Amino acid sequence: MSKVIVHADKATAAKAVAATIRDLITAKAKAGQAAVLGLATGSTPLPLYAELVRLHREEGLSFRNVVSFNLDEYEGLSGDHPQSYRYFMEQNLFRFIDIRRENTYVPAGISADAARTCADYEAAIRTAGGIDLQVLGIGRTGHIGFNEPPSALDSRTRRVHLDEVTRRDNSVFFGELSLVPQGALTMGVGTIMDCRQVELLAFGTGKAEIIRKTLQTQPSADCPASWLQSHARCTFHLDPEANALL
Ligand code: GLP
């Protein structure tokens, strides 16, 4: 069963999730193991990344023993494109912490063989021992990563077509709708369900309706995030606005 925590505001939520990540990294380091983090993009995790940077700078949290896997990437964008998710991670987190670049995985937006790229991504996650903790946001279509409806419970990393609602929502970052890619590579719902722990963040009134649907309707491919209801260890971190319809 998913757990819901309503925080005073998004900064408080970000601090709580950052503390959970810090504790995981510290425990793994003590055991001589790498912590495997699943990371997300979008505006929602920005306060979380800012807090992780603060923990690194002010409290000495090291990311030398962290391996990261991002959820998704736009198809057709190279890692140095300002709207690519690789670039986003570099600008908002990686360049401020001591994570080894070779330990940071983001699906390649440009590749000769997308199916192979996706299969290799799944293999890399398995080789790393699976994801310990996955950070998630949620799109207004109910997508997690870029798993648009319909997305099956057993879907794996694959090439997907973006919903028009998502393209419009994300067009603010591109300047105009026509510049938003039509497709993406994303971890599947099954890939996300395999993560040992999931921390989903959702803030603001714009997310209230999809949070209600995600938690209060029968899990189905029509709302991919609803599959998380059956995850053994998933927490929804909301602000009061995103919680308004629960
Ligand atoms: C994108 C990402 C998702 C993210 C969603 C919500 O489409 N692929 O991982 O959760 O946007 O974005 P925001 O956090 O900006 O609302």
mmCIF file of C-alpha atoms and ligand atoms in Angstrom:
data_model
loop_
_atom_site.group_PDB
_atom_site.id
_atom_site.type_symbol
_atom_site.label_atom_id
_atom_site.label_comp_id
_atom_site.label_asym_id
_atom_site.label_seq_id
_atom_site.Cartn_x
_atom_site.Cartn_y
_atom_site.Cartn_z
ATOM 1 C CA MET A 1 0.000 0.000 0.000
ATOM 2 C CA SER A 2 1.183 3.479 -0.792
ATOM 3 C CA LYS A 3 1.682 5.879 2.066
ATOM 4 C CA VAL A 4 0.769 9.584 1.793
ATOM 5 C CA ILE A 5 2.558 12.343 3.715
ATOM 6 C CA VAL A 6 1.204 15.886 3.485
ATOM 7 C CA HIS A 7 4.009 18.328 4.209
ATOM 8 C CA ALA A 8 3.660 21.997 5.177
ATOM 9 C CA ASP A 9 5.140 22.999 1.824
ATOM 10 C CA LYS A 10 7.374 21.728 -0.961
ATOM 11 C CA ALA A 11 10.593 22.834 0.746
ATOM 12 C CA THR A 12 9.709 20.691 3.762
ATOM 13 C CA ALA A 13 8.863 17.744 1.524
ATOM 14 C CA ALA A 14 12.164 18.132 -0.339
ATOM 15 C CA LYS A 15 14.109 18.150 2.942
ATOM 16 C CA ALA A 16 12.362 14.981 4.122
ATOM 17 C CA VAL A 17 13.136 13.069 0.913
ATOM 18 C CA ALA A 18 16.710 14.399 0.854
ATOM 19 C CA ALA A 19 17.183 13.126 4.434
ATOM 20 C CA THR A 20 15.940 9.677 3.375
ATOM 21 C CA ILE A 21 18.418 9.675 0.488
ATOM 22 C CA ARG A 22 21.247 10.816 2.779
ATOM 23 C CA ASP A 23 20.487 8.004 5.229
ATOM 24 C CA LEU A 24 20.467 5.438 2.412
ATOM 25 C CA ILE A 25 23.790 6.669 0.994
ATOM 26 C CA THR A 26 25.361 6.676 4.475
ATOM 27 C CA ALA A 27 24.114 3.185 5.364
ATOM 28 C CA LYS A 28 25.292 1.762 2.043
ATOM 29 C CA ALA A 29 28.700 3.436 2.378
ATOM 30 C CA LYS A 30 29.115 1.909 5.849
ATOM 31 C CA ALA A 31 28.372 -1.508 4.351
ATOM 32 C CA GLY A 32 30.912 -0.843 1.582
ATOM 33 C CA GLN A 33 28.205 -0.826 -1.079
ATOM 34 C CA ALA A 34 27.032 1.626 -3.719
ATOM 35 C CA ALA A 35 23.655 3.321 -3.300
ATOM 36 C CA VAL A 36 21.670 3.046 -6.538
ATOM 37 C CA LEU A 37 19.374 6.031 -7.012
ATOM 38 C CA GLY A 38 16.672 6.495 -9.626
ATOM 39 C CA LEU A 39 16.353 10.164 -10.538
ATOM 40 C CA ALA A 40 13.622 12.269 -12.123
ATOM 41 C CA THR A 41 13.448 15.566 -13.990
ATOM 42 C CA GLY A 42 10.816 18.306 -14.263
ATOM 43 C CA SER A 43 10.271 21.251 -11.942
ATOM 44 C CA THR A 44 9.075 19.124 -9.008
ATOM 45 C CA PRO A 45 12.409 17.594 -7.875
ATOM 46 C CA LEU A 46 14.318 20.909 -8.115
ATOM 47 C CA PRO A 47 14.007 21.745 -4.374
ATOM 48 C CA LEU A 48 15.114 18.172 -3.594
ATOM 49 C CA TYR A 49 18.240 18.545 -5.738
ATOM 50 C CA ALA A 50 18.971 21.932 -4.144
ATOM 51 C CA GLU A 51 18.790 20.277 -0.713
ATOM 52 C CA LEU A 52 21.072 17.410 -1.801
ATOM 53 C CA VAL A 53 23.595 19.998 -3.017
ATOM 54 C CA ARG A 54 23.336 21.754 0.348
ATOM 55 C CA LEU A 55 23.900 18.454 2.196
ATOM 56 C CA HIS A 56 26.994 17.892 0.052
ATOM 57 C CA ARG A 57 28.421 21.378 0.571
ATOM 58 C CA GLU A 58 27.493 22.024 4.164
ATOM 59 C CA GLU A 59 27.243 18.590 5.745
ATOM 60 C CA GLY A 60 29.852 16.668 3.781
ATOM 61 C CA LEU A 61 27.490 14.179 2.128
ATOM 62 C CA SER A 62 29.525 12.404 -0.537
ATOM 63 C CA PHE A 63 28.099 10.888 -3.716
ATOM 64 C CA ARG A 64 31.274 8.948 -4.571
ATOM 65 C CA ASN A 65 29.498 5.685 -3.826
ATOM 66 C CA VAL A 66 26.304 6.583 -5.717
ATOM 67 C CA VAL A 67 25.170 5.152 -9.038
ATOM 68 C CA SER A 68 22.223 6.944 -10.660
ATOM 69 C CA PHE A 69 19.707 6.001 -13.323
ATOM 70 C CA ASN A 70 17.413 8.656 -14.743
ATOM 71 C CA LEU A 71 13.904 7.709 -15.704
ATOM 72 C CA ASP A 72 13.781 9.022 -19.232
ATOM 73 C CA GLU A 73 15.095 11.155 -22.090
ATOM 74 C CA TYR A 74 13.565 12.932 -25.066
ATOM 75 C CA GLU A 75 14.100 11.142 -28.323
ATOM 76 C CA GLY A 76 16.316 13.046 -30.724
ATOM 77 C CA LEU A 77 18.041 15.273 -28.168
ATOM 78 C CA SER A 78 21.742 14.858 -27.438
ATOM 79 C CA GLY A 79 23.066 15.266 -23.912
ATOM 80 C CA ASP A 80 24.297 18.798 -24.581
ATOM 81 C CA HIS A 81 20.889 20.029 -25.803
ATOM 82 C CA PRO A 82 19.626 22.510 -23.153
ATOM 83 C CA GLN A 83 16.262 20.725 -22.949
ATOM 84 C CA SER A 84 17.695 17.222 -22.696
ATOM 85 C CA TYR A 85 17.338 15.486 -19.373
ATOM 86 C CA ARG A 86 21.081 14.694 -19.306
ATOM 87 C CA TYR A 87 21.711 18.457 -19.494
ATOM 88 C CA PHE A 88 19.045 19.083 -16.821
ATOM 89 C CA MET A 89 20.760 16.683 -14.420
ATOM 90 C CA GLU A 90 24.153 18.227 -15.115
ATOM 91 C CA GLN A 91 22.885 21.763 -14.498
ATOM 92 C CA ASN A 92 20.742 21.042 -11.458
ATOM 93 C CA LEU A 93 22.657 18.356 -9.612
ATOM 94 C CA PHE A 94 25.676 16.553 -11.038
ATOM 95 C CA ARG A 95 27.962 19.560 -11.484
ATOM 96 C CA PHE A 96 27.500 20.578 -7.856
ATOM 97 C CA ILE A 97 28.256 17.205 -6.233
ATOM 98 C CA ASP A 98 31.054 14.640 -6.349
ATOM 99 C CA ILE A 99 29.225 11.880 -8.223
ATOM 100 C CA ARG A 100 31.406 10.081 -10.789
ATOM 101 C CA ARG A 101 30.073 10.850 -14.266
ATOM 102 C CA GLU A 102 30.610 7.242 -15.343
ATOM 103 C CA ASN A 103 28.158 6.242 -12.610
ATOM 104 C CA THR A 104 25.369 8.474 -13.988
ATOM 105 C CA TYR A 105 23.051 6.840 -16.482
ATOM 106 C CA VAL A 106 20.453 8.649 -18.616
ATOM 107 C CA PRO A 107 18.921 6.899 -21.639
ATOM 108 C CA ALA A 108 20.581 8.124 -24.861
ATOM 109 C CA GLY A 109 18.183 10.348 -26.805
ATOM 110 C CA ILE A 110 20.096 9.734 -29.997
ATOM 111 C CA SER A 111 21.010 6.195 -30.928
ATOM 112 C CA ALA A 112 21.097 4.073 -34.049
ATOM 113 C CA ASP A 113 19.035 1.352 -32.385
ATOM 114 C CA ALA A 114 16.554 2.547 -29.749
ATOM 115 C CA ALA A 115 15.399 -0.983 -28.853
ATOM 116 C CA ARG A 116 19.013 -2.001 -28.147
ATOM 117 C CA THR A 117 19.592 1.191 -26.118
ATOM 118 C CA CYS A 118 16.534 0.352 -23.989
ATOM 119 C CA ALA A 119 17.568 -3.296 -23.486
ATOM 120 C CA ASP A 120 21.076 -2.156 -22.519
ATOM 121 C CA TYR A 121 19.569 0.282 -19.997
ATOM 122 C CA GLU A 122 17.609 -2.509 -18.318
ATOM 123 C CA ALA A 123 20.784 -4.620 -18.268
ATOM 124 C CA ALA A 124 22.794 -1.789 -16.693
ATOM 125 C CA ILE A 125 20.195 -1.452 -13.912
ATOM 126 C CA ARG A 126 20.372 -5.202 -13.265
ATOM 127 C CA THR A 127 24.187 -5.153 -13.258
ATOM 128 C CA ALA A 128 24.127 -2.346 -10.672
ATOM 129 C CA GLY A 129 22.007 -4.617 -8.464
ATOM 130 C CA GLY A 130 18.674 -2.878 -9.065
ATOM 131 C CA ILE A 131 17.503 0.554 -7.922
ATOM 132 C CA ASP A 132 17.398 1.123 -4.165
ATOM 133 C CA LEU A 133 15.357 4.314 -4.212
ATOM 134 C CA GLN A 134 13.496 5.915 -7.107
ATOM 135 C CA VAL A 135 12.490 9.591 -7.052
ATOM 136 C CA LEU A 136 9.338 10.310 -9.063
ATOM 137 C CA GLY A 137 7.253 13.264 -10.156
ATOM 138 C CA ILE A 138 3.918 12.833 -11.896
ATOM 139 C CA GLY A 139 2.516 14.287 -15.096
ATOM 140 C CA ARG A 140 -1.074 15.494 -15.428
ATOM 141 C CA THR A 141 -1.846 12.485 -17.655
ATOM 142 C CA GLY A 142 -0.848 10.188 -14.787
ATOM 143 C CA HIS A 143 2.519 9.474 -16.332
ATOM 144 C CA ILE A 144 5.527 8.441 -14.265
ATOM 145 C CA GLY A 145 8.778 8.791 -16.182
ATOM 146 C CA PHE A 146 7.256 9.120 -19.646
ATOM 147 C CA ASN A 147 4.865 6.181 -19.242
ATOM 148 C CA GLU A 148 1.834 7.776 -20.814
ATOM 149 C CA PRO A 149 -1.578 6.123 -20.661
ATOM 150 C CA PRO A 150 -1.993 3.338 -21.597
ATOM 151 C CA SER A 151 1.099 1.798 -19.955
ATOM 152 C CA ALA A 152 0.994 -1.765 -18.721
ATOM 153 C CA LEU A 153 2.160 -2.900 -15.302
ATOM 154 C CA ASP A 154 4.822 -5.097 -16.897
ATOM 155 C CA SER A 155 6.149 -2.488 -19.364
ATOM 156 C CA ARG A 156 9.944 -2.137 -19.475
ATOM 157 C CA THR A 157 12.346 0.541 -20.749
ATOM 158 C CA ARG A 158 11.145 1.426 -24.241
ATOM 159 C CA ARG A 159 10.469 4.075 -26.830
ATOM 160 C CA VAL A 160 7.140 5.884 -26.294
ATOM 161 C CA HIS A 161 5.001 8.492 -28.016
ATOM 162 C CA LEU A 162 4.340 11.581 -25.901
ATOM 163 C CA ASP A 163 0.772 12.602 -25.082
ATOM 164 C CA GLU A 164 -0.283 16.007 -26.459
ATOM 165 C CA VAL A 165 -1.124 17.182 -22.903
ATOM 166 C CA THR A 166 2.452 16.382 -21.873
ATOM 167 C CA ARG A 167 3.917 18.075 -24.949
ATOM 168 C CA ARG A 168 1.881 21.211 -24.208
ATOM 169 C CA ASP A 169 2.840 21.145 -20.490
ATOM 170 C CA ASN A 170 6.518 20.799 -21.374
ATOM 171 C CA SER A 171 6.438 23.342 -24.227
ATOM 172 C CA VAL A 172 7.092 26.133 -21.695
ATOM 173 C CA PHE A 173 10.669 24.855 -21.479
ATOM 174 C CA PHE A 174 11.118 24.662 -25.260
ATOM 175 C CA GLY A 175 9.547 28.025 -26.092
ATOM 176 C CA GLU A 176 7.082 26.549 -28.567
ATOM 177 C CA LEU A 177 5.110 23.347 -28.982
ATOM 178 C CA SER A 178 6.606 22.393 -32.353
ATOM 179 C CA LEU A 179 10.062 22.131 -30.745
ATOM 180 C CA VAL A 180 8.933 19.510 -28.188
ATOM 181 C CA PRO A 181 9.976 16.024 -29.363
ATOM 182 C CA GLN A 182 7.185 13.594 -30.248
ATOM 183 C CA GLY A 183 8.849 10.676 -28.529
ATOM 184 C CA ALA A 184 10.993 9.623 -25.603
ATOM 185 C CA LEU A 185 12.824 6.678 -24.093
ATOM 186 C CA THR A 186 11.558 5.799 -20.639
ATOM 187 C CA MET A 187 11.944 3.162 -17.953
ATOM 188 C CA GLY A 188 8.741 1.123 -17.941
ATOM 189 C CA VAL A 189 6.165 0.827 -15.179
ATOM 190 C CA GLY A 190 7.583 -2.631 -14.442
ATOM 191 C CA THR A 191 11.092 -1.166 -14.207
ATOM 192 C CA ILE A 192 9.815 1.375 -11.669
ATOM 193 C CA MET A 193 7.819 -1.248 -9.735
ATOM 194 C CA ASP A 194 11.051 -3.250 -9.346
ATOM 195 C CA CYS A 195 12.712 -0.373 -7.437
ATOM 196 C CA ARG A 196 12.995 -1.306 -3.775
ATOM 197 C CA GLN A 197 11.655 2.051 -2.567
ATOM 198 C CA VAL A 198 9.766 4.820 -4.366
ATOM 199 C CA GLU A 199 9.436 8.445 -3.240
ATOM 200 C CA LEU A 200 6.929 10.384 -5.374
ATOM 201 C CA LEU A 201 6.637 14.151 -5.063
ATOM 202 C CA ALA A 202 3.687 16.252 -6.238
ATOM 203 C CA PHE A 203 3.084 19.896 -5.516
ATOM 204 C CA GLY A 204 0.458 22.499 -6.351
ATOM 205 C CA THR A 205 -3.217 22.597 -7.302
ATOM 206 C CA GLY A 206 -2.410 21.489 -10.853
ATOM 207 C CA LYS A 207 -1.561 18.002 -9.508
ATOM 208 C CA ALA A 208 -4.563 17.594 -7.156
ATOM 209 C CA GLU A 209 -6.878 15.860 -9.634
ATOM 210 C CA ILE A 210 -4.285 13.399 -10.952
ATOM 211 C CA ILE A 211 -3.222 12.576 -7.367
ATOM 212 C CA ARG A 212 -6.856 11.822 -6.523
ATOM 213 C CA LYS A 213 -7.186 9.605 -9.585
ATOM 214 C CA THR A 214 -3.845 7.891 -8.907
ATOM 215 C CA LEU A 215 -4.722 6.944 -5.343
ATOM 216 C CA GLN A 216 -8.484 6.528 -5.465
ATOM 217 C CA THR A 217 -9.264 4.651 -8.676
ATOM 218 C CA GLN A 218 -8.733 0.994 -9.483
ATOM 219 C CA PRO A 219 -5.126 0.604 -10.745
ATOM 220 C CA SER A 220 -5.087 0.487 -14.535
ATOM 221 C CA ALA A 221 -3.012 1.321 -17.600
ATOM 222 C CA ASP A 222 -5.204 4.419 -18.087
ATOM 223 C CA CYS A 223 -3.458 6.075 -15.147
ATOM 224 C CA PRO A 224 0.042 4.555 -15.051
ATOM 225 C CA ALA A 225 0.882 6.104 -11.658
ATOM 226 C CA SER A 226 -2.063 4.189 -10.144
ATOM 227 C CA TRP A 227 -0.020 0.972 -10.430
ATOM 228 C CA LEU A 228 2.051 2.339 -7.525
ATOM 229 C CA GLN A 229 -0.859 1.585 -5.182
ATOM 230 C CA SER A 230 0.429 -1.973 -5.045
ATOM 231 C CA HIS A 231 4.114 -1.107 -4.563
ATOM 232 C CA ALA A 232 5.381 -2.529 -1.269
ATOM 233 C CA ARG A 233 7.255 0.627 -0.288
ATOM 234 C CA CYS A 234 6.005 3.789 -1.990
ATOM 235 C CA THR A 235 5.441 7.177 -0.353
ATOM 236 C CA PHE A 236 3.576 10.109 -1.905
ATOM 237 C CA HIS A 237 4.976 13.414 -0.625
ATOM 238 C CA LEU A 238 2.381 16.146 -1.182
ATOM 239 C CA ASP A 239 1.934 19.778 -0.285
ATOM 240 C CA PRO A 240 -1.521 20.849 0.947
ATOM 241 C CA GLU A 241 -2.527 21.983 -2.578
ATOM 242 C CA ALA A 242 -1.745 18.640 -4.226
ATOM 243 C CA ASN A 243 -3.601 16.905 -1.361
ATOM 244 C CA ALA A 244 -6.712 19.077 -1.757
ATOM 245 C CA LEU A 245 -8.970 16.440 -3.392
ATOM 246 C CA LEU A 246 -7.987 13.419 -1.278
HETATM 247 C C1 GLP B 1 8.080 15.207 -17.354
HETATM 248 C C2 GLP B 1 8.933 14.052 -16.836
HETATM 249 C C3 GLP B 1 8.318 13.398 -15.615
HETATM 250 C C4 GLP B 1 7.836 14.459 -14.640
HETATM 251 C C5 GLP B 1 6.764 15.297 -15.295
HETATM 252 C C6 GLP B 1 6.154 16.349 -14.376
HETATM 253 O O1 GLP B 1 7.168 14.887 -18.323
HETATM 254 N N1 GLP B 1 9.204 13.060 -17.818
HETATM 255 O O2 GLP B 1 9.282 12.553 -15.012
HETATM 256 O O3 GLP B 1 7.341 13.848 -13.476
HETATM 257 O O4 GLP B 1 7.359 15.937 -16.390
HETATM 258 O O5 GLP B 1 6.839 17.561 -14.486
HETATM 259 P P1 GLP B 1 6.790 18.711 -13.436
HETATM 260 O O6 GLP B 1 7.521 18.216 -12.242
HETATM 261 O O7 GLP B 1 7.503 19.872 -14.067
HETATM 262 O O8 GLP B 1 5.357 18.982 -13.146
#
